[in-house]
Coordinates of N, CA and C in Angstrom, one line a residue:
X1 N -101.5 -107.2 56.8 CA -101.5 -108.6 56.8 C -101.9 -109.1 58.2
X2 N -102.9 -109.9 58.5 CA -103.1 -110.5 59.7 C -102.1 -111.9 60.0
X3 N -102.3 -111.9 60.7 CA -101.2 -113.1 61.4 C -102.0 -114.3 61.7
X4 N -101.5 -115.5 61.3 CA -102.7 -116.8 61.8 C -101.5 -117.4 62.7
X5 N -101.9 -118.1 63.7 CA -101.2 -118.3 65.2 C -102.2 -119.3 65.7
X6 N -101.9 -120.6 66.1 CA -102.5 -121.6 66.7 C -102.3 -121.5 68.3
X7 N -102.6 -122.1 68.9 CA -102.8 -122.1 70.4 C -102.2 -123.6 70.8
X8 N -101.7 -124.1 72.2 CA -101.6 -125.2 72.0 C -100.7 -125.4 72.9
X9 N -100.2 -126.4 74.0 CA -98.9 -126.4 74.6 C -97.5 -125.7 74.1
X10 N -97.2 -126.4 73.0 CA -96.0 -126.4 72.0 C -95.8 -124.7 71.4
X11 N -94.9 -124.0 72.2 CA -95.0 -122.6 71.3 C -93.3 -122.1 71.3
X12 N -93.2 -123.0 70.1 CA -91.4 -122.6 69.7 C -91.6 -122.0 68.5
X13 N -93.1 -121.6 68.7 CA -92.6 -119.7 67.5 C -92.9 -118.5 68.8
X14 N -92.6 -117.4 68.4 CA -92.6 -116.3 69.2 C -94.3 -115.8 68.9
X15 N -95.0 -115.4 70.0 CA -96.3 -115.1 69.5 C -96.4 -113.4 68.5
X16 N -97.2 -113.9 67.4 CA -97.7 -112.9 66.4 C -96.4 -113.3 65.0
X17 N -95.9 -114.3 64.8 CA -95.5 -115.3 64.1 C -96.0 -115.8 63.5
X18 N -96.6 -115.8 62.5 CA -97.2 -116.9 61.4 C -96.7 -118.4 61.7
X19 N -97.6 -119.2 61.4 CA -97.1 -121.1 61.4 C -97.5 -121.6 62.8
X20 N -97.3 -122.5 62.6 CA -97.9 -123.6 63.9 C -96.5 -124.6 64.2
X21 N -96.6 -125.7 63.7 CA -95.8 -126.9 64.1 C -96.6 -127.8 65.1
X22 N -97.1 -127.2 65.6 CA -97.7 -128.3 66.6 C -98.4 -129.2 66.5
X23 N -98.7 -129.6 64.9 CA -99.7 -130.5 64.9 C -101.1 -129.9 64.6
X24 N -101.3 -128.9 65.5 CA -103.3 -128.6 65.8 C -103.6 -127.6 64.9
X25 N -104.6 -127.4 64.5 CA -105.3 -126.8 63.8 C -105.0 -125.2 64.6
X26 N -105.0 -124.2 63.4 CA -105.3 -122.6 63.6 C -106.2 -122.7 64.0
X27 N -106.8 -121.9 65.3 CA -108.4 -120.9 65.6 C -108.5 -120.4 64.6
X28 N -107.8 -119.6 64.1 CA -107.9 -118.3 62.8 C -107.1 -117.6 62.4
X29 N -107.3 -116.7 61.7 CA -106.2 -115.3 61.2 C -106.1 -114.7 62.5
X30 N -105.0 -115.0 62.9 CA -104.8 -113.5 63.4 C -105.0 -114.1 65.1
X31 N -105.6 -115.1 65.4 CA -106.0 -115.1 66.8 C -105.2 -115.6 67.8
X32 N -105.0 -115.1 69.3 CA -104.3 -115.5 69.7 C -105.3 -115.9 71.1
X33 N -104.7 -117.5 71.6 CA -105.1 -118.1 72.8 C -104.5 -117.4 74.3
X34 N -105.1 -117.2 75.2 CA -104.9 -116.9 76.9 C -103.5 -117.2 76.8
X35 N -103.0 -118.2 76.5 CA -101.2 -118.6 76.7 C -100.2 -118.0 75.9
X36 N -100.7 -117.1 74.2 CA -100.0 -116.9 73.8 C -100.2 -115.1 74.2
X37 N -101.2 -114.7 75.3 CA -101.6 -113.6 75.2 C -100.3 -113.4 76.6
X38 N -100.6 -114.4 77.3 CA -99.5 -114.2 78.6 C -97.8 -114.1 78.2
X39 N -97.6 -114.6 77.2 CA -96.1 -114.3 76.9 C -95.8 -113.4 75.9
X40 N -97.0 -112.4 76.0 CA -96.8 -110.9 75.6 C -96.6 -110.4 76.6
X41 N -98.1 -110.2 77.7 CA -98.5 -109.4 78.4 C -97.8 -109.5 79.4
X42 N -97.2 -109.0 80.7 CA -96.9 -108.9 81.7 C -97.9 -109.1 82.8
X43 N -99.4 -108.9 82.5 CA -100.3 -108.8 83.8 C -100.9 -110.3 84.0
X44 N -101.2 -110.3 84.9 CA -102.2 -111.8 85.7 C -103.1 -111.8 86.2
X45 N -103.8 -112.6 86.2 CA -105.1 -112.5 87.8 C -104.6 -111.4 89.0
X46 N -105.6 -110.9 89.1 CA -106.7 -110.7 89.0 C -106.6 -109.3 87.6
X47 N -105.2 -108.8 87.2 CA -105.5 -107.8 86.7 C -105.3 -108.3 85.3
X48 N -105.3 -109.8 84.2 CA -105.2 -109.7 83.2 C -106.7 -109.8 82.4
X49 N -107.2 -108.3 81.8 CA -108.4 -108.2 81.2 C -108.7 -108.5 79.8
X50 N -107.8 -109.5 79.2 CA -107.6 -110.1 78.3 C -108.0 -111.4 78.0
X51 N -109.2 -112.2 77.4 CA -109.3 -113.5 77.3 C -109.0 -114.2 76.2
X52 N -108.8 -113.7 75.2 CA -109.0 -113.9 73.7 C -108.5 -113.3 73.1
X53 N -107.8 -113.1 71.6 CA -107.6 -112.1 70.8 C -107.9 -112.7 69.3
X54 N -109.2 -111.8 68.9 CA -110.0 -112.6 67.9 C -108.8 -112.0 66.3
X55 N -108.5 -110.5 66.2 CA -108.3 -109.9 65.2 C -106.7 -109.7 65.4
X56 N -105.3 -109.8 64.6 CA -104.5 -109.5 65.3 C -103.3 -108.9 63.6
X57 N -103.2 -107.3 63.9 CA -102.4 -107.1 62.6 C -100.8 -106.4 63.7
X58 N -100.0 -106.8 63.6 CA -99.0 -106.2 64.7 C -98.4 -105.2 64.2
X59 N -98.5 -104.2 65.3 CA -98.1 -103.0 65.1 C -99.1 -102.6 64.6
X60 N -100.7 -102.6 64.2 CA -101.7 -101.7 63.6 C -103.0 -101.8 64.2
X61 N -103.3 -102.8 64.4 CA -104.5 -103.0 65.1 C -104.6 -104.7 66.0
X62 N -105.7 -104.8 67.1 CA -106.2 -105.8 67.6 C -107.3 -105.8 68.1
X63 N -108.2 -107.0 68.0 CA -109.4 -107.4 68.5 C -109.1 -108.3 69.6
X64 N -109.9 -107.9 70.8 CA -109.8 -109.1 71.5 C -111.4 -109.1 72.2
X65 N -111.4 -110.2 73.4 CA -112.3 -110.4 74.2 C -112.3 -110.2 75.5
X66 N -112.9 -109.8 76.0 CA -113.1 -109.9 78.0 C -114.7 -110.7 78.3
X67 N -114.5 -112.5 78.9 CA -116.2 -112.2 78.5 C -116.0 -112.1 80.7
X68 N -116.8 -111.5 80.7 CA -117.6 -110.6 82.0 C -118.1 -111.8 83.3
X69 N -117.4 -111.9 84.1 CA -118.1 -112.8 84.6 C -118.2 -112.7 85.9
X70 N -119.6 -113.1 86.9 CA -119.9 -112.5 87.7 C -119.0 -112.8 89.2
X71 N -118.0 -113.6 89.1 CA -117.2 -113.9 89.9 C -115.5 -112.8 89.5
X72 N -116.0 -111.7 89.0 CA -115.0 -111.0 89.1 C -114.6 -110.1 90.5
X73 N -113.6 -110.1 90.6 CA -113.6 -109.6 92.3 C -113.9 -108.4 92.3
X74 N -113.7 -107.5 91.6 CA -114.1 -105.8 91.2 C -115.9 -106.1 92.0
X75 N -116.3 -107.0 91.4 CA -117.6 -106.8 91.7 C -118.4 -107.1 93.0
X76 N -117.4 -107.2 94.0 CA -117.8 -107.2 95.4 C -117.9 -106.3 95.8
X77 N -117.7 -105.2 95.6 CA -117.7 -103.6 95.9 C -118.2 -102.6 95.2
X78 N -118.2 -103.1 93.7 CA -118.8 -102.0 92.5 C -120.0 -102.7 91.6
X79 N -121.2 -102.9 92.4 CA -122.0 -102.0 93.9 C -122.5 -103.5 94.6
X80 N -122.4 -103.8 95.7 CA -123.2 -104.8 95.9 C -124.9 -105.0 95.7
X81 N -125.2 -105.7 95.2 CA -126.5 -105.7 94.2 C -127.0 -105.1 92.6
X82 N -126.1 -104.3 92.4 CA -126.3 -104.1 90.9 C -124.8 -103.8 90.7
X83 N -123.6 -105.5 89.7 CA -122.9 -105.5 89.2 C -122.6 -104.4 88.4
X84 N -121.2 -103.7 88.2 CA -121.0 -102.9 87.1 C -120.1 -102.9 86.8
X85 N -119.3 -103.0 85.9 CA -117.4 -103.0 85.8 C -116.9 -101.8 85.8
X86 N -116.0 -101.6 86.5 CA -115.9 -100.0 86.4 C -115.0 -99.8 85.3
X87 N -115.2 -98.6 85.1 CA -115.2 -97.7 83.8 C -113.7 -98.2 83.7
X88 N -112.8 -98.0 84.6 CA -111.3 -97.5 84.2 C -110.6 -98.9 84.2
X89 N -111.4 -100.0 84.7 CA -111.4 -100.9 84.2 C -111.4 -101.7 82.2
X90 N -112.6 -100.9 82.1 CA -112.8 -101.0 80.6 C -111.5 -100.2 80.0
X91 N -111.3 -99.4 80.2 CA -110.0 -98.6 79.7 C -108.6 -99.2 79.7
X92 N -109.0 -99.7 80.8 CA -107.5 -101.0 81.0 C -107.5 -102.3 80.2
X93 N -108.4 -102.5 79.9 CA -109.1 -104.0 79.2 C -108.6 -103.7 77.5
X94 N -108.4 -102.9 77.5 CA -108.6 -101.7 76.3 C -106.9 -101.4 75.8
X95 N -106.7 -101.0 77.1 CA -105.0 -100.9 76.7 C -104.0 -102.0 76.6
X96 N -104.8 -103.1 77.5 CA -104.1 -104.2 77.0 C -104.1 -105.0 75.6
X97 N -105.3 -104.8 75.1 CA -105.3 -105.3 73.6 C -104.7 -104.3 73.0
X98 N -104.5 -103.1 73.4 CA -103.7 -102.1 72.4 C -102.0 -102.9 72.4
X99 N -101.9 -102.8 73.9 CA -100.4 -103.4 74.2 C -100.2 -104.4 73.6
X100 N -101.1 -105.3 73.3 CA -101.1 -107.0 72.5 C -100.2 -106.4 71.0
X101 N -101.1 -105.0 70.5 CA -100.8 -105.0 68.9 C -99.7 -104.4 68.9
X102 N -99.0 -103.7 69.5 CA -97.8 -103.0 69.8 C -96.7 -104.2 69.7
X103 N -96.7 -104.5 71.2 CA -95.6 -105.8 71.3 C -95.6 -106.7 70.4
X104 N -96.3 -107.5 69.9 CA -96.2 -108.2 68.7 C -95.6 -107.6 67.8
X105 N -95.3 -106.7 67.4 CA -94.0 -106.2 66.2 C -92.7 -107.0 67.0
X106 N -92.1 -107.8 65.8 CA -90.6 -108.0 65.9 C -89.9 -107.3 67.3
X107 N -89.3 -106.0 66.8 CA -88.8 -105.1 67.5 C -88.9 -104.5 68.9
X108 N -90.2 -105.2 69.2 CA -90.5 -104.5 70.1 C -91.1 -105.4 71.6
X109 N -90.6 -106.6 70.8 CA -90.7 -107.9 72.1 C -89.7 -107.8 73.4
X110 N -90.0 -108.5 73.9 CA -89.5 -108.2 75.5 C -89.6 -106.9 76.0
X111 N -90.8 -105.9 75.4 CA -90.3 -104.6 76.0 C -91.7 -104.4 77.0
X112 N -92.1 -103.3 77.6 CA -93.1 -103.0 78.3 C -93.9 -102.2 77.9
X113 N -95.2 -102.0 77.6 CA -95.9 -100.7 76.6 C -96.7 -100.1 78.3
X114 N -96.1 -99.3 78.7 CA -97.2 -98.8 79.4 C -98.0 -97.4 79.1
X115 N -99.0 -98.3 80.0 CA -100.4 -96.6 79.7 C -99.8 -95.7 80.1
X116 N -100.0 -94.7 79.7 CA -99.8 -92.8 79.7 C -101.2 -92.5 79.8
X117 N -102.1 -92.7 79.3 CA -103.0 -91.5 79.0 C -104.7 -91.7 78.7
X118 N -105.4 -91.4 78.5 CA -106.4 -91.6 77.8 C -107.0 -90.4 77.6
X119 N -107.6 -90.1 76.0 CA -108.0 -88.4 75.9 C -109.7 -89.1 75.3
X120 N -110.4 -87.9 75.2 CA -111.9 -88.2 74.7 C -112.5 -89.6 75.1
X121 N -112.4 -89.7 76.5 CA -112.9 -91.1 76.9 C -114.5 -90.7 77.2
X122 N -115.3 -91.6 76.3 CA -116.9 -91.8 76.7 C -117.5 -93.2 77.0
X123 N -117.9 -93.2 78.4 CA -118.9 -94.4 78.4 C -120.0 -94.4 78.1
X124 N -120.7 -95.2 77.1 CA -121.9 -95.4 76.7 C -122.7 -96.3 77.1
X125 N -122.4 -97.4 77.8 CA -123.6 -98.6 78.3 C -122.6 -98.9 79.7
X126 N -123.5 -99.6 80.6 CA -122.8 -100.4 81.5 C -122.4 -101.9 81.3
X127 N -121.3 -101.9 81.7 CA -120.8 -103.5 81.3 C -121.1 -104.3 82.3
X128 N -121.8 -105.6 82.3 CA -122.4 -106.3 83.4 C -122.0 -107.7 83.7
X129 N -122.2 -108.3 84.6 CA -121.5 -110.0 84.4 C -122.8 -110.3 83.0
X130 N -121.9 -111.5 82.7 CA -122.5 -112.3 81.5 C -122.5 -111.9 80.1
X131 N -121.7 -109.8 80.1 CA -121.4 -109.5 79.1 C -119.7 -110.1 78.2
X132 N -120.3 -110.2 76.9 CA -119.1 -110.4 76.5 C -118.5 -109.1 75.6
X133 N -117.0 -108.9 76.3 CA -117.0 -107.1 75.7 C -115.7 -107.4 75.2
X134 N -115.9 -106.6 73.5 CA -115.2 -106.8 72.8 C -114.6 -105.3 72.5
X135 N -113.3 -105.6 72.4 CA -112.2 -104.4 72.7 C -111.2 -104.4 71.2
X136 N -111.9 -103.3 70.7 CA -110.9 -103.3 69.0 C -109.8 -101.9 69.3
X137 N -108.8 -101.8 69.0 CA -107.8 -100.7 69.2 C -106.9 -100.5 68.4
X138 N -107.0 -99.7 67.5 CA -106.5 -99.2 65.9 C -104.8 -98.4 66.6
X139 N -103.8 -98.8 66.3 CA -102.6 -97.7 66.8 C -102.5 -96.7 65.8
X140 N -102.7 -95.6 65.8 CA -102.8 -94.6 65.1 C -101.5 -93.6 64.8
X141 N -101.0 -93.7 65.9 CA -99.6 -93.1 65.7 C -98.3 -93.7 66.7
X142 N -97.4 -93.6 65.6 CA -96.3 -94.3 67.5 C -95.1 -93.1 66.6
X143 N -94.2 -92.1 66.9 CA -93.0 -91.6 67.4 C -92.3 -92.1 68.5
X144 N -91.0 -93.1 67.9 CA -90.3 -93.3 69.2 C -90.6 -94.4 70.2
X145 N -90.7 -94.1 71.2 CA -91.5 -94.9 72.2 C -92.3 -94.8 72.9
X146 N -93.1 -93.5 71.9 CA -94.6 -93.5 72.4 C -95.5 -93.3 71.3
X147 N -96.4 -93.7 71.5 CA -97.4 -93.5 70.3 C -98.7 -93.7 70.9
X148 N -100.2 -93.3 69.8 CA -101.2 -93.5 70.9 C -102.4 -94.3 69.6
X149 N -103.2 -94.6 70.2 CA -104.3 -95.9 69.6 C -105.9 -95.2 69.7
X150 N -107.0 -95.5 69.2 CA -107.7 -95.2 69.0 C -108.7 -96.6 69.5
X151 N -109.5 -96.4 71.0 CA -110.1 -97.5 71.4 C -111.5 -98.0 71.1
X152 N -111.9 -98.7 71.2 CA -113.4 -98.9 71.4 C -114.0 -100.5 72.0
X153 N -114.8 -100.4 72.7 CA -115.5 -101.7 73.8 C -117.0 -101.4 73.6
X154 N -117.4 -102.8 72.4 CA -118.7 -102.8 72.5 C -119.4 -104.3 73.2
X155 N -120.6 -104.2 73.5 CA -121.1 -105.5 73.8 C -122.7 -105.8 73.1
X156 N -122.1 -106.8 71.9 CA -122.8 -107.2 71.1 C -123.7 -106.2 70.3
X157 N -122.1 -106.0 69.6 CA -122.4 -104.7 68.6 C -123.2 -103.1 69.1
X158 N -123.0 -102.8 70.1 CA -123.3 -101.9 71.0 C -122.0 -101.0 71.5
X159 N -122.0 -99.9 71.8 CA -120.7 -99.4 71.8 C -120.9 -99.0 73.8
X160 N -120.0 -99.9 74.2 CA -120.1 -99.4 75.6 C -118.8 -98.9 76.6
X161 N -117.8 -98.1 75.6 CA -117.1 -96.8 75.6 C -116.0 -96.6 74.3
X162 N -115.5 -95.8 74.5 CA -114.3 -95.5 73.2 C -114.0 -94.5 74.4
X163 N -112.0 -94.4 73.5 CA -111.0 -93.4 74.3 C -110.0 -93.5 73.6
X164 N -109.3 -92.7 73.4 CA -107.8 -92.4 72.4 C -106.7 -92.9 73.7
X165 N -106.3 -93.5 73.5 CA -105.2 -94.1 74.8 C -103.4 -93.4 74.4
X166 N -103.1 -93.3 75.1 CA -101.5 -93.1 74.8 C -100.5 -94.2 75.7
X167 N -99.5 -94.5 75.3 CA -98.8 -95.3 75.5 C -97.3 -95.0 75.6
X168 N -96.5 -95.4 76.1 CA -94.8 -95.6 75.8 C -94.4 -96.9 76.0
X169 N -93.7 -97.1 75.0 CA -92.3 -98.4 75.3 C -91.3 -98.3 76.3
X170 N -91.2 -99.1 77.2 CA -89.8 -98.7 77.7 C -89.5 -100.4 77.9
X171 N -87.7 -100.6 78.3 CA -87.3 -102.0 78.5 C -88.0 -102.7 79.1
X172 N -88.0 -103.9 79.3 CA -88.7 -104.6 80.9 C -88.1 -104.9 81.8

């Protein structure tokens, strides 16, 4: 079941909650706005690699967005003159939409998902400013308070890496 979730000042439901109240219209099934992604996620500027979350089944899967932009601070250094996002960046971009689908279960709000791991990681394209990179992450298994997800970051239908990620829950 996907989840339909409005965006909007007014958020006296818990995010990954069905219904609105506020008056405004749904974005969609399932999608969640920058404000309702921050009162999941714990990270901020400059490290939250999350803009959007287009697809949202909790506890199973999520889509989100990173769009790429050339005022990212990474990119004063990695390289001057030919922008690139670095790889482990993408990986992190990656674990946070994983974390988005995780924490959204009931059960598992207020808690922390942190990275453990990443197995069979391949980069396939370079990510550049002006890309917009879309980050799908299937949780494949969770035992306990760890479980691991199955990643992928394409840009515009292009696959520009996949990685099996591992995770644990712990309190916050």
């Amino acid at each position: 079941m996907v989840t339909s979730l409005t965006s909007g000042e007014n958020h006296s439901r818990r995010p990954g909650e069905a219904g609105g109240g506020d008056g405004r219209p749904a974005e969609g099934p399932g999608t969640l706005a920058i404000e309702e992604i921050l009162q999941i996620l714990p990270h901020r500027y400059p490290f939250l690699l999350v803009d959007r979350i287009l697809e949202l089944e909790p506890g199973r899967r999520a889509v989100g967005i990173k769009c790429v932009s050339a005022n990212e601070p990474f990119f004063q250094g990695h390289f001057p003159g030919r922008p690139i996002m670095p790889g482990v960046l993408i990986l992190e971009a990656m674990a946070q939409v994983g974390a988005v689908a995780v924490l959204s279960v009931p059960e598992n709000r207020g808690k922390l998902a942190l990275f453990a791991g990443a197995d069979r990681v391949r980069w396939r394209r370079p990510v550049v400013p002006g890309d917009r990179l879309q980050l799908e992450v299937e949780i494949i298994a969770v035992r306990g308070p760890v479980g691991k997800g199955s990643a992928r970051a394409t840009v515009e239908g292009e696959l520009a890496a996949e990685a099996e990620l591992s995770f644990a829950l712990r309190p916050a």
